[in-house]
XYZ file of C-alpha atoms in Angstrom:
394
model
C 10.952 25.342 6.883
C 11.608 29.007 6.301
C 12.583 31.493 8.979
C 10.071 33.123 11.183
C 11.398 36.527 9.794
C 10.464 35.446 6.246
C 6.943 34.551 7.408
C 6.494 37.865 9.110
C 7.547 39.534 5.843
C 5.118 37.415 3.885
C 2.291 38.537 6.283
C 3.385 42.203 6.237
C 3.240 42.376 2.381
C -0.074 40.467 2.109
C -1.676 42.889 4.640
C -0.114 45.806 2.604
C -1.566 44.412 -0.699
C -5.021 44.062 0.946
C -4.821 47.700 2.203
C -4.406 49.013 -1.344
C -6.970 46.680 -2.933
C -10.312 48.297 -3.649
C -13.439 46.797 -2.235
C -14.908 45.803 -5.520
C -11.633 44.563 -7.025
C -12.003 41.176 -8.762
C -8.842 39.735 -7.098
C -9.938 40.688 -3.597
C -10.950 37.071 -2.694
C -7.327 36.028 -3.571
C -5.956 38.543 -1.082
C -8.165 37.130 1.705
C -7.167 33.504 0.798
C -3.379 34.359 0.984
C -3.935 36.057 4.301
C -5.903 33.059 5.581
C -3.132 30.596 4.724
C -0.442 32.872 6.098
C -2.103 33.418 9.411
C -2.664 29.651 9.720
C 1.080 29.106 9.011
C 1.931 31.785 11.542
C -0.226 29.945 14.181
C 1.607 26.738 13.483
C 4.955 28.526 14.190
C 3.824 30.644 17.180
C 0.789 28.801 18.642
C -1.143 32.185 19.068
C -4.959 31.515 18.939
C -5.537 35.045 17.690
C -3.492 34.287 14.543
C -5.757 31.139 14.131
C -8.872 33.395 14.533
C -7.460 35.739 11.953
C -6.890 32.698 9.539
C -10.595 31.702 9.982
C -11.750 35.221 9.413
C -9.980 35.794 6.213
C -10.690 32.082 5.043
C -14.390 32.846 5.440
C -14.149 36.139 3.563
C -12.262 34.260 0.723
C -14.873 31.422 0.213
C -17.724 33.971 0.457
C -16.197 36.309 -2.142
C -14.967 33.628 -4.573
C -17.154 33.171 -7.664
C -18.999 29.883 -8.051
C -17.045 27.485 -10.331
C -13.786 29.208 -9.704
C -10.921 26.511 -9.964
C -9.359 27.671 -6.719
C -12.576 27.551 -4.576
C -12.069 23.871 -3.393
C -8.574 24.848 -2.213
C -9.999 27.808 -0.339
C -12.551 25.438 1.297
C -9.900 23.055 2.327
C -7.688 25.753 3.886
C -10.587 27.015 5.903
C -11.444 23.495 7.037
C -7.768 23.019 8.092
C -8.006 26.280 10.315
C -11.141 24.991 11.940
C -9.591 21.572 12.516
C -6.610 23.348 14.121
C -8.738 25.378 16.482
C -10.852 22.326 17.403
C -7.787 20.422 18.473
C -6.302 23.308 20.205
C -9.201 24.668 22.253
C -10.465 21.553 23.695
C -12.987 19.832 21.340
C -15.474 22.591 20.645
C -18.252 20.860 18.624
C -19.017 24.068 16.406
C -15.339 24.010 15.136
C -15.489 20.314 14.285
C -18.735 20.689 12.506
C -17.291 23.671 10.572
C -14.230 21.650 9.787
C -16.340 18.812 8.431
C -18.501 21.154 6.395
C -15.496 22.858 4.492
C -13.387 19.677 4.118
C -16.422 17.963 2.572
C -17.184 20.977 0.306
C -13.624 20.769 -1.011
C -14.054 17.018 -1.785
C -17.510 17.475 -3.289
C -16.090 20.206 -5.804
C -13.022 18.176 -6.835
C -13.288 15.740 -9.729
C -11.898 12.333 -9.635
C -8.359 12.030 -10.854
C -7.271 15.417 -9.308
C -4.063 14.822 -7.630
C -5.189 16.805 -4.520
C -8.279 14.805 -3.959
C -6.769 12.002 -1.908
C -5.345 14.531 0.630
C -8.707 16.202 0.985
C -10.500 12.851 1.401
C -8.091 12.109 4.199
C -8.939 15.426 5.821
C -12.668 14.460 5.809
C -11.814 10.944 7.177
C -9.841 12.481 10.032
C -12.710 14.882 11.032
C -15.217 12.078 10.976
C -12.694 10.069 13.257
C -12.562 12.981 15.599
C -16.428 13.161 15.617
C -16.700 9.510 16.295
C -14.219 9.770 19.195
C -16.355 12.596 20.708
C -19.761 11.164 20.102
C -19.126 7.386 20.006
C -21.535 7.097 17.038
C -20.883 4.129 14.849
C -22.167 5.921 11.820
C -19.489 8.558 12.106
C -16.765 5.769 12.037
C -18.427 4.084 9.048
C -18.295 7.452 7.243
C -14.654 7.890 8.245
C -13.930 4.436 6.871
C -15.570 5.355 3.518
C -13.430 8.357 3.125
C -10.288 6.464 4.182
C -11.053 3.830 1.501
C -11.539 6.423 -1.146
C -8.324 8.031 -0.184
C -6.377 5.000 -0.356
C -7.826 3.941 -3.714
C -7.141 7.429 -5.128
C -3.528 7.460 -3.998
C -0.841 6.566 -6.398
C 1.166 3.432 -5.519
C 4.362 5.449 -5.453
C 2.957 8.228 -3.376
C 4.851 8.774 -0.089
C 1.676 9.058 1.887
C 0.080 5.716 0.854
C 1.562 3.764 3.682
C 0.239 6.273 6.266
C -3.229 6.186 4.729
C -3.184 2.278 4.817
C -2.169 2.565 8.554
C -5.037 4.960 9.299
C -7.525 2.808 7.457
C -6.208 -0.307 9.359
C -6.538 1.491 12.710
C -10.163 2.555 11.876
C -11.109 -0.977 11.201
C -9.446 -1.986 14.289
C -11.441 0.571 16.292
C -14.630 -0.644 14.683
C -13.848 -4.274 15.590
C -13.116 -3.361 19.331
C -16.381 -1.514 19.609
C -18.623 -3.731 17.687
C -17.150 -7.149 17.958
C -17.867 -7.880 14.306
C -15.221 -10.238 12.792
C -15.619 -8.645 9.454
C -13.868 -5.433 10.718
C -10.979 -7.452 12.097
C -10.640 -9.368 8.790
C -10.567 -6.025 6.969
C -7.925 -4.639 9.327
C -5.730 -7.579 8.777
C -6.234 -7.286 4.979
C -5.247 -3.570 4.838
C -2.369 -4.179 7.319
C -0.855 -6.808 4.990
C -1.718 -4.702 1.851
C 0.305 -1.923 3.458
C 3.284 -4.215 4.056
C 2.984 -5.600 0.487
C 2.890 -2.055 -1.043
C 5.991 -0.992 1.072
C 7.791 -4.284 0.072
C 6.981 -3.712 -3.705
C 8.149 -0.134 -3.479
C 11.457 -1.349 -1.877
C 11.898 -3.834 -4.710
C 11.312 -1.123 -7.348
C 14.059 1.036 -5.895
C 16.516 -1.700 -4.670
C 18.183 -2.036 -8.127
C 19.778 1.368 -7.522
C 21.968 -0.328 -4.982
C 22.777 -3.448 -6.694
C 21.172 -6.684 -7.871
C 21.706 -8.359 -4.443
C 19.599 -5.843 -2.872
C 16.811 -6.549 -5.423
C 17.067 -10.193 -4.335
C 16.629 -9.237 -0.683
C 13.688 -7.042 -1.507
C 11.995 -9.941 -3.484
C 12.491 -12.506 -0.691
C 10.989 -9.796 1.831
C 7.934 -9.304 -0.340
C 7.355 -12.931 -1.087
C 7.552 -13.726 2.766
C 4.468 -11.590 3.008
C 2.462 -13.489 0.370
C 1.293 -16.348 2.419
C -0.390 -14.056 4.945
C -2.200 -12.319 2.133
C -3.721 -15.624 1.224
C -4.300 -17.306 4.494
C -6.752 -20.242 5.024
C -9.542 -18.265 6.823
C -10.521 -16.121 3.954
C -12.566 -16.914 0.861
C -11.471 -18.033 -2.429
C -12.937 -14.810 -3.933
C -10.802 -12.592 -1.610
C -7.702 -14.734 -2.506
C -8.226 -14.090 -6.194
C -8.929 -10.490 -5.533
C -5.590 -10.105 -3.596
C -3.702 -11.914 -6.351
C -5.068 -9.632 -9.164
C -5.007 -6.446 -7.110
C -1.402 -6.885 -6.017
C -0.344 -8.279 -9.454
C 1.326 -11.176 -7.674
C 1.987 -13.199 -10.790
C 3.958 -10.411 -12.462
C 5.960 -9.842 -9.363
C 6.978 -13.429 -9.025
C 8.011 -13.580 -12.675
C 10.167 -10.474 -12.003
C 11.701 -12.104 -8.896
C 12.698 -15.273 -10.861
C 14.269 -12.933 -13.510
C 16.253 -11.190 -10.828
C 17.509 -14.435 -9.312
C 18.568 -15.643 -12.815
C 20.450 -12.397 -13.458
C 22.666 -13.198 -10.520
C 22.853 -16.854 -11.392
C 21.174 -18.003 -8.180
C 19.428 -21.051 -9.710
C 18.275 -22.398 -6.272
C 16.496 -19.177 -5.425
C 14.944 -19.006 -9.018
C 13.426 -22.359 -8.448
C 12.098 -21.445 -5.102
C 10.449 -18.398 -6.518
C 8.891 -20.440 -9.436
C 7.681 -23.033 -6.947
C 6.066 -20.261 -4.780
C 4.277 -19.046 -7.836
C 2.996 -22.476 -8.816
C 1.968 -23.364 -5.226
C 0.049 -20.134 -4.899
C -1.970 -20.925 -8.041
C -2.401 -24.517 -7.096
C -3.693 -23.472 -3.584
C -6.487 -21.504 -5.207
C -7.492 -24.517 -7.437
C -7.483 -26.797 -4.447
C -9.561 -24.541 -2.391
C -12.398 -24.587 -4.995
C -12.792 -28.345 -4.053
C -12.334 -28.204 -0.368
C -14.351 -26.799 2.492
C -11.573 -24.596 4.078
C -13.297 -21.473 2.902
C -16.407 -22.271 5.117
C -14.111 -22.201 8.190
C -14.087 -18.431 8.494
C -17.907 -18.140 7.883
C -18.810 -20.852 10.349
C -16.117 -20.407 12.984
C -14.437 -17.028 12.589
C -12.619 -17.026 16.034
C -11.271 -20.576 15.274
C -10.162 -19.406 11.860
C -7.953 -16.712 13.331
C -6.851 -19.061 16.112
C -5.709 -21.542 13.476
C -3.593 -18.896 11.759
C -1.978 -18.044 15.064
C -1.158 -21.631 15.760
C 0.423 -22.028 12.233
C 2.541 -18.913 12.885
C 3.698 -20.354 16.243
C 4.596 -23.715 14.633
C 6.705 -21.973 12.125
C 8.844 -20.534 14.808
C 9.944 -24.047 16.100
C 13.191 -25.520 14.811
C 12.995 -27.554 11.452
C 9.361 -26.143 10.987
C 10.056 -22.740 9.426
C 8.504 -24.034 6.148
C 5.408 -25.462 7.708
C 2.522 -25.121 5.194
C 4.712 -22.752 3.202
C 6.202 -23.448 -0.274
C 9.178 -25.831 0.087
C 12.810 -24.675 -0.102
C 15.328 -25.907 -2.612
C 16.621 -29.039 -0.817
C 13.115 -30.423 -0.810
C 12.310 -29.294 -4.310
C 15.522 -30.972 -5.752
C 14.158 -34.389 -5.081
C 11.614 -33.856 -7.956
C 14.492 -34.284 -10.486
C 15.628 -37.750 -9.224
C 13.272 -39.562 -11.607
C 13.786 -37.406 -14.680
C 14.281 -33.752 -15.837
C 12.128 -30.917 -14.463
C 11.695 -27.891 -16.728
C 10.261 -24.674 -15.374
C 9.267 -21.706 -17.685
C 9.361 -18.045 -16.698
C 8.423 -15.116 -18.962
C 7.590 -11.415 -18.797
C 7.873 -8.238 -20.976
C 11.595 -8.146 -20.326
C 12.814 -11.706 -21.145
C 11.905 -15.366 -21.262
C 13.721 -18.247 -19.444
C 13.535 -21.924 -19.034
C 15.244 -23.558 -15.964
C 15.874 -27.340 -16.431
C 16.877 -29.509 -13.440
C 18.494 -32.752 -14.184
C 19.182 -35.417 -11.570
C 22.604 -36.538 -10.693
C 22.344 -39.806 -12.487
C 24.694 -40.394 -15.498
C 23.311 -39.083 -18.797
C 23.751 -40.877 -22.127
C 26.269 -39.064 -24.458
C 23.717 -39.316 -27.349
C 21.177 -37.410 -25.299
C 23.647 -34.625 -24.513
C 24.603 -34.371 -28.206
C 20.869 -34.028 -29.242
C 20.379 -31.405 -26.534
C 23.213 -29.405 -27.837
C 21.801 -29.454 -31.435
C 18.542 -27.940 -30.247
C 20.161 -24.879 -28.993
C 20.873 -22.285 -31.793
C 23.293 -20.286 -29.698
C 25.364 -22.438 -27.293
C 26.510 -19.173 -25.424
C 22.944 -19.010 -24.082
C 23.354 -22.304 -22.226
C 25.116 -22.414 -18.984
C 26.077 -25.432 -16.836
C 26.459 -24.432 -13.262
C 29.021 -26.542 -11.332
C 28.281 -25.136 -7.840
C 25.125 -27.336 -7.211
C 26.302 -30.713 -6.109
C 22.999 -32.736 -6.209
C 21.691 -31.561 -9.497
C 22.882 -30.189 -12.800
C 21.088 -27.076 -13.842
C 20.779 -25.664 -17.423
C 19.418 -22.145 -17.843
C 18.270 -21.536 -21.384
């Protein structure tokens, strides 16, 4: 943040520029807009309501003098809405200020085309104003409108944007408020959904940046993200929502990337666990097409949530940490006792096959034939650190 002296200098020269600008000058509205923003900044530093009043005065003059269709007009509306919002919060909930804030924030959104990078921020401002109005009036319709704008803001925000997490959090809180006031289980389910989506997005962002600190950090990030996955697909939600979560969060691509990361550090056990988690996730969806679990939420919503709480509690007990979760390597290794198990993994970067062979003796002729099928023997690794199974990575 700049010094107060710098801000005072900016205000001084903006006022000087306005003083020498003729009444009919085509750039007059720009001078008004600059002064409105500067007085608002001055209010934030000093807290003087007179400065906020000046910000509103010049903001109004700016929007009234700006030609229709001017590309800066939405930004002027937004700045004026911010000034009214600040005064609403500072002066003790004056309804007229809140109504004006809603009016100008909404005008900014309505004039901004989809795809504009400033749109999510302005949709967020509308959502906040409707939330303020809901808290003042208690009208459910205000919160529904706030939810609409929060959803639009989240959907329009880029995955890598630093404000995405806070917008998810605000949307989650809004759904929670609606559930508390209405008792409708659908709002609670939505709150859980966006809470978990927020956690998933943060974990994915962590994974994308972890490679800067080393491959082991990437592995830790992958484990963190995949620990969230079962909660995204819990039993009380419908198959349709499961498929939507899988597609929207690109789970299959992430699992493939996680397997590749494990192979790059020669962690065969973890690669097998990641592969199994991907397979079990897919098979779970297929199984639910034939079972009646998906009716649990519709028929007994409270019991569905209680079931999930009980499962989470069981997983905290000793020896039950994997209860109803994809099995860990010691359990998976038993699958190779009666014959080899081959698992495939591929993505845009590379393709791999992991073959687990039980610890029983192998016929030398079989080993010779296996060697002949590999064009480049340097691509085959026998890993002696695994006692119970021999692993080949092709």
